[in-house]
Amino acid sequence: MGMASADIAAAPVHSGKARVNKHKADWRGWKFMWPFAVVFVFVFIVPIVYAVYISFFKKQMIGGTKFVGFENYARLLGDGQFWSSVGRVALFTCVQVPIMLCLSALMALALDSMKLHGTRFFRISTFLPYAVPAVVSTLIWGFVYGAKYGLVGSLNDFLGTDIDVLAPSVLLASIGNIVTWEFTGYNMLIFYSSLSTIPHSLYEAASIDGASEWQIVKSIKLPELRGSLAITVIFSIIGSFQLFNEPSILQNMVPGNAITTYYTPNMYAYNLSFSGNQSNYAAALAIVMAVITMAIAYIVQLNSLKEQMK
């Protein structure tokens, strides 16, 4: 009887302790996360806030820096060079991105078919261009494109032709070829990862029911790629609107003035800030491009969610 009373008396104390421990804050997760959070704030958040801040100012020859409100943004709306660069990357996006993603999807389907010999070599070789820095890739392709000393020049000498893939009329397509070579393998791995989640028993059941290879691709594999397609489209749009390395490096390899200082929005912002001493106007340009890119990416994401809910 005495032991039972002692157990009953001790029970409330134990449950009270449990309640206190249950509601006690656990900061272990934050301790692991704070190094990244500090870097993220100072590398990402602070530069954005500072860019927005300086976009409302203007440097003057007399009087120094002056607050001008939305004057830089109003000037940007009437800037023909800016809209020319935006139209160029928009055309680049509409043509290059579908071609690249179609190639990536076809390669992923070929890998997933289990009928491709040397799948490991194929997977590594297609992903390898993504591992090559963009500067190195552009330099390599720049020498390949050379009409005098490059591969194109050698083919011209051999065939007696006069092909110039760096001519202004086809220059954007040549840059698109470089970008496609760089990122097709990366997107292929994203598609292939989605296809790898499908159980192979589903394919076997479809085959037993008499489904052809094309019917399996159409009814099982392609619907599974919808989620990854949205991700790759968003990433590709963001990358296309940030186009800078390829045209900037090719600028010295292309004869004449085919690649101007405002060839892409990023090139325009860079040259305004570092060559034209107009960092405030360049900041406004960068903010507007960020808003445009986010709006397009958001529309793509909404459309993808609608398709997945059908």
GROMACS .gro file of N, CA and C in nm, residues 168 171 251 254-263:
model
   39
  168PRO      N    1   2.633   3.786  -8.879
  168PRO     CA    2   2.525   3.842  -8.794
  168PRO      C    3   2.390   3.775  -8.813
  171LEU      N    4   2.428   3.435  -8.615
  171LEU     CA    5   2.508   3.437  -8.492
  171LEU      C    6   2.429   3.389  -8.371
  251GLN      N    7   3.244   3.803  -7.851
  251GLN     CA    8   3.249   3.942  -7.900
  251GLN      C    9   3.383   3.974  -7.968
  254VAL      N   10   3.415   3.758  -8.316
  254VAL     CA   11   3.324   3.788  -8.428
  254VAL      C   12   3.373   3.914  -8.498
  255PRO      N   13   3.388   3.909  -8.629
  255PRO     CA   14   3.433   4.029  -8.702
  255PRO      C   15   3.328   4.139  -8.701
  256GLY      N   16   3.374   4.262  -8.704
  256GLY     CA   17   3.282   4.375  -8.706
  256GLY      C   18   3.220   4.401  -8.570
  257ASN      N   19   3.099   4.454  -8.573
  257ASN     CA   20   3.028   4.490  -8.450
  257ASN      C   21   2.898   4.411  -8.439
  258ALA      N   22   2.907   4.281  -8.472
  258ALA     CA   23   2.787   4.197  -8.472
  258ALA      C   24   2.731   4.180  -8.331
  259ILE      N   25   2.820   4.170  -8.231
  259ILE     CA   26   2.777   4.159  -8.092
  259ILE      C   27   2.800   4.295  -8.027
  260THR      N   28   2.694   4.368  -8.008
  260THR     CA   29   2.703   4.503  -7.953
  260THR      C   30   2.711   4.497  -7.800
  261THR      N   31   2.731   4.612  -7.741
  261THR     CA   32   2.738   4.620  -7.594
  261THR      C   33   2.602   4.594  -7.531
  262TYR      N   34   2.495   4.601  -7.608
  262TYR     CA   35   2.360   4.576  -7.557
  262TYR      C   36   2.299   4.452  -7.624
  263TYR      N   37   2.383   4.356  -7.657
  263TYR     CA   38   2.335   4.237  -7.728
  263TYR      C   39   2.236   4.158  -7.642
   0.00000   0.00000   0.00000
